GROMACS .gro file of C-alpha atoms in nm:
model
  231
    1UNK     CA    1   5.490   2.799  19.013
    2UNK     CA    2   5.205   2.784  19.265
    3UNK     CA    3   5.161   3.103  19.466
    4UNK     CA    4   5.039   2.903  19.769
    5UNK     CA    5   5.109   2.540  19.841
    6UNK     CA    6   5.025   2.330  20.146
    7UNK     CA    7   5.167   1.980  20.192
    8UNK     CA    8   5.033   1.771  20.482
    9UNK     CA    9   4.997   2.095  20.677
   10UNK     CA   10   4.913   2.055  21.046
   11UNK     CA   11   4.837   2.324  21.302
   12UNK     CA   12   4.733   2.233  21.653
   13UNK     CA   13   4.621   2.452  21.940
   14UNK     CA   14   4.706   2.232  22.233
   15UNK     CA   15   4.581   1.887  22.138
   16UNK     CA   16   4.307   2.016  21.906
   17UNK     CA   17   4.399   2.022  21.535
   18UNK     CA   18   4.284   2.336  21.351
   19UNK     CA   19   4.444   2.202  21.030
   20UNK     CA   20   4.479   1.827  20.985
   21UNK     CA   21   4.719   1.720  20.707
   22UNK     CA   22   4.583   1.984  20.469
   23UNK     CA   23   4.687   1.967  20.103
   24UNK     CA   24   4.608   2.236  19.846
   25UNK     CA   25   4.759   2.444  19.568
   26UNK     CA   26   4.663   2.792  19.447
   27UNK     CA   27   4.789   2.912  19.109
   28UNK     CA   28   4.840   3.276  19.005
   29UNK     CA   29   4.565   3.451  18.811
   30UNK     CA   30   4.275   3.315  19.015
   31UNK     CA   31   4.026   3.448  19.267
   32UNK     CA   32   3.973   3.158  19.504
   33UNK     CA   33   3.698   3.115  19.760
   34UNK     CA   34   3.815   2.947  20.081
   35UNK     CA   35   3.485   2.813  20.206
   36UNK     CA   36   3.384   2.615  20.511
   37UNK     CA   37   3.176   2.622  20.829
   38UNK     CA   38   3.290   2.820  21.133
   39UNK     CA   39   3.584   2.647  21.299
   40UNK     CA   40   3.692   2.465  20.983
   41UNK     CA   41   4.043   2.618  20.982
   42UNK     CA   42   4.006   2.900  20.726
   43UNK     CA   43   4.146   3.181  20.942
   44UNK     CA   44   4.425   2.957  21.072
   45UNK     CA   45   4.534   2.883  20.715
   46UNK     CA   46   4.532   3.252  20.624
   47UNK     CA   47   4.737   3.341  20.933
   48UNK     CA   48   4.988   3.067  20.852
   49UNK     CA   49   5.022   3.196  20.494
   50UNK     CA   50   5.079   3.545  20.630
   51UNK     CA   51   5.346   3.425  20.874
   52UNK     CA   52   5.143   3.512  21.185
   53UNK     CA   53   5.144   3.148  21.297
   54UNK     CA   54   5.393   2.865  21.250
   55UNK     CA   55   5.294   2.512  21.144
   56UNK     CA   56   5.295   2.224  21.391
   57UNK     CA   57   5.395   1.990  21.107
   58UNK     CA   58   5.395   1.973  20.730
   59UNK     CA   59   5.480   2.254  20.490
   60UNK     CA   60   5.329   2.579  20.366
   61UNK     CA   61   5.497   2.774  20.084
   62UNK     CA   62   5.420   3.120  19.945
   63UNK     CA   63   5.572   3.166  19.600
   64UNK     CA   64   5.801   2.872  19.676
   65UNK     CA   65   5.920   3.009  20.012
   66UNK     CA   66   5.827   2.946  20.375
   67UNK     CA   67   5.631   3.244  20.513
   68UNK     CA   68   5.865   3.501  20.667
   69UNK     CA   69   6.029   3.837  20.607
   70UNK     CA   70   6.073   3.772  20.234
   71UNK     CA   71   5.710   3.673  20.171
   72UNK     CA   72   5.572   3.969  20.372
   73UNK     CA   73   5.669   4.184  20.073
   74UNK     CA   74   5.457   3.960  19.847
   75UNK     CA   75   5.145   3.909  20.060
   76UNK     CA   76   4.872   4.167  20.123
   77UNK     CA   77   4.652   4.066  20.418
   78UNK     CA   78   4.307   4.182  20.520
   79UNK     CA   79   4.227   4.057  20.872
   80UNK     CA   80   3.874   3.971  20.978
   81UNK     CA   81   3.857   4.273  21.210
   82UNK     CA   82   3.945   4.629  21.116
   83UNK     CA   83   4.292   4.696  21.255
   84UNK     CA   84   4.392   5.039  21.124
   85UNK     CA   85   4.461   5.291  21.404
   86UNK     CA   86   4.148   5.497  21.478
   87UNK     CA   87   4.346   5.816  21.546
   88UNK     CA   88   4.503   5.823  21.200
   89UNK     CA   89   4.371   6.056  20.933
   90UNK     CA   90   4.327   5.925  20.579
   91UNK     CA   91   4.639   6.114  20.475
   92UNK     CA   92   4.847   5.970  20.763
   93UNK     CA   93   4.725   5.622  20.671
   94UNK     CA   94   4.836   5.671  20.310
   95UNK     CA   95   5.175   5.798  20.432
   96UNK     CA   96   5.209   5.495  20.661
   97UNK     CA   97   5.137   5.244  20.382
   98UNK     CA   98   5.367   5.428  20.143
   99UNK     CA   99   5.652   5.418  20.397
  100UNK     CA  100   5.590   5.057  20.495
  101UNK     CA  101   5.523   4.889  20.159
  102UNK     CA  102   5.746   4.945  19.855
  103UNK     CA  103   5.467   4.814  19.628
  104UNK     CA  104   5.198   5.053  19.757
  105UNK     CA  105   5.026   5.231  19.467
  106UNK     CA  106   4.926   5.556  19.633
  107UNK     CA  107   4.759   5.713  19.329
  108UNK     CA  108   4.527   5.414  19.295
  109UNK     CA  109   4.436   5.434  19.665
  110UNK     CA  110   4.370   5.810  19.644
  111UNK     CA  111   4.148   5.759  19.339
  112UNK     CA  112   3.933   5.500  19.519
  113UNK     CA  113   3.913   5.711  19.836
  114UNK     CA  114   3.804   6.014  19.631
  115UNK     CA  115   3.534   5.799  19.472
  116UNK     CA  116   3.397   5.741  19.825
  117UNK     CA  117   3.420   6.117  19.905
  118UNK     CA  118   3.656   6.047  20.196
  119UNK     CA  119   3.844   6.358  20.305
  120UNK     CA  120   4.219   6.343  20.361
  121UNK     CA  121   4.184   6.508  20.705
  122UNK     CA  122   3.909   6.271  20.821
  123UNK     CA  123   4.017   6.028  21.094
  124UNK     CA  124   3.932   5.659  21.091
  125UNK     CA  125   3.741   5.711  21.417
  126UNK     CA  126   3.505   5.956  21.242
  127UNK     CA  127   3.408   5.696  20.981
  128UNK     CA  128   3.122   5.448  20.993
  129UNK     CA  129   3.202   5.077  21.033
  130UNK     CA  130   3.128   5.013  20.665
  131UNK     CA  131   3.349   5.300  20.553
  132UNK     CA  132   3.636   5.179  20.774
  133UNK     CA  133   3.611   4.836  20.614
  134UNK     CA  134   3.615   4.991  20.266
  135UNK     CA  135   3.920   5.203  20.355
  136UNK     CA  136   4.113   4.906  20.494
  137UNK     CA  137   4.032   4.702  20.182
  138UNK     CA  138   4.143   4.989  19.957
  139UNK     CA  139   4.478   4.995  20.138
  140UNK     CA  140   4.519   4.619  20.101
  141UNK     CA  141   4.419   4.611  19.732
  142UNK     CA  142   4.637   4.912  19.645
  143UNK     CA  143   4.948   4.703  19.692
  144UNK     CA  144   5.100   4.527  19.390
  145UNK     CA  145   5.119   4.199  19.582
  146UNK     CA  146   5.148   3.843  19.452
  147UNK     CA  147   4.897   3.702  19.701
  148UNK     CA  148   4.598   3.878  19.858
  149UNK     CA  149   4.458   3.708  20.168
  150UNK     CA  150   4.114   3.846  20.255
  151UNK     CA  151   3.954   3.709  20.572
  152UNK     CA  152   3.576   3.771  20.571
  153UNK     CA  153   3.597   4.093  20.365
  154UNK     CA  154   3.219   4.129  20.338
  155UNK     CA  155   3.112   4.013  20.682
  156UNK     CA  156   2.878   4.250  20.864
  157UNK     CA  157   2.836   4.511  20.590
  158UNK     CA  158   2.528   4.610  20.392
  159UNK     CA  159   2.461   4.478  20.036
  160UNK     CA  160   2.569   4.802  19.865
  161UNK     CA  161   2.899   4.797  20.055
  162UNK     CA  162   2.944   4.431  19.961
  163UNK     CA  163   2.907   4.520  19.594
  164UNK     CA  164   3.164   4.797  19.628
  165UNK     CA  165   3.409   4.568  19.807
  166UNK     CA  166   3.375   4.290  19.549
  167UNK     CA  167   3.418   4.534  19.260
  168UNK     CA  168   3.728   4.676  19.431
  169UNK     CA  169   3.875   4.325  19.460
  170UNK     CA  170   3.808   4.240  19.095
  171UNK     CA  171   3.942   4.571  18.963
  172UNK     CA  172   4.263   4.595  19.162
  173UNK     CA  173   4.449   4.267  19.160
  174UNK     CA  174   4.722   4.191  18.910
  175UNK     CA  175   4.644   3.903  18.667
  176UNK     CA  176   4.970   3.739  18.777
  177UNK     CA  177   4.858   3.745  19.142
  178UNK     CA  178   4.608   3.531  19.331
  179UNK     CA  179   4.329   3.637  19.565
  180UNK     CA  180   4.201   3.410  19.842
  181UNK     CA  181   3.869   3.514  19.994
  182UNK     CA  182   3.769   3.337  20.314
  183UNK     CA  183   3.396   3.369  20.373
  184UNK     CA  184   3.075   3.194  20.469
  185UNK     CA  185   2.864   3.435  20.256
  186UNK     CA  186   2.899   3.222  19.946
  187UNK     CA  187   2.604   3.349  19.743
  188UNK     CA  188   2.742   3.703  19.770
  189UNK     CA  189   3.094   3.622  19.647
  190UNK     CA  190   3.023   3.341  19.402
  191UNK     CA  191   2.997   3.584  19.108
  192UNK     CA  192   3.365   3.688  19.143
  193UNK     CA  193   3.522   3.346  19.212
  194UNK     CA  194   3.720   3.140  18.961
  195UNK     CA  195   3.780   2.850  19.196
  196UNK     CA  196   3.668   2.722  19.535
  197UNK     CA  197   3.828   2.519  19.811
  198UNK     CA  198   3.592   2.360  20.063
  199UNK     CA  199   3.756   2.310  20.402
  200UNK     CA  200   3.608   2.101  20.681
  201UNK     CA  201   3.764   2.001  21.013
  202UNK     CA  202   4.103   2.122  20.894
  203UNK     CA  203   4.108   1.930  20.566
  204UNK     CA  204   4.045   2.033  20.205
  205UNK     CA  205   3.744   1.822  20.104
  206UNK     CA  206   3.698   1.972  19.757
  207UNK     CA  207   3.893   2.196  19.519
  208UNK     CA  208   3.733   2.283  19.187
  209UNK     CA  209   3.675   2.559  18.936
  210UNK     CA  210   3.337   2.730  18.966
  211UNK     CA  211   3.261   2.647  18.600
  212UNK     CA  212   3.324   2.275  18.662
  213UNK     CA  213   3.083   2.274  18.957
  214UNK     CA  214   2.811   2.434  18.747
  215UNK     CA  215   2.872   2.205  18.448
  216UNK     CA  216   2.933   1.874  18.627
  217UNK     CA  217   2.709   1.914  18.932
  218UNK     CA  218   2.442   2.128  18.767
  219UNK     CA  219   2.425   2.359  19.067
  220UNK     CA  220   2.568   2.678  19.209
  221UNK     CA  221   2.860   2.683  19.451
  222UNK     CA  222   2.621   2.797  19.723
  223UNK     CA  223   2.387   2.502  19.658
  224UNK     CA  224   2.678   2.255  19.655
  225UNK     CA  225   2.814   2.403  19.978
  226UNK     CA  226   2.474   2.359  20.146
  227UNK     CA  227   2.462   1.997  20.028
  228UNK     CA  228   2.816   1.912  20.140
  229UNK     CA  229   2.785   2.079  20.479
  230UNK     CA  230   2.420   2.019  20.565
  231UNK     CA  231   2.361   1.934  20.929
   0.00000   0.00000   0.00000
């Protein structure tokens, strides 16, 4: 069964369509790049899959179910902006996730935090922007979810932090789960992707495996993206 399925999905803000009869399917066991220019509908799709928005028309299913209370237990969501409370200490944050999510793997989170030399009594406010983003990603990837929705996980961080974040994603998702990474930094994430979905003006204009793009088009995903979306 597909972990995410969209059938003629429409989302409008007023009269403007953010998603325009979008159709796509994401199978378990894949890391998928959701790629498109700014304003193409990527964040809207991720928010719909996470149940933060409701469709105007059409259908979106997570593990065969409409997004809601049941799917919240199966989806782990990383928003574009850091949203963990600044006053919390690392320990309080771990306690919070453990109380809130039955699938939270605390030992795995503690191991990754120790690798970054983050103290348990350190507050989020005391951390640098890059460290906060790493901590939030560690929390998200330490859940045993079926679907990980990562909205711009490497935006605005230095190359070394990007490498750490991508390695964390690869190392911590279950093979029976799927990871969707929304980003415009394609060259940086291409190495970890199994599949890509190009979205433009609210529609899926291409869905393909990365290997097929390289074999059939004779180019990288980044090069194909530049060709498809050139001004």
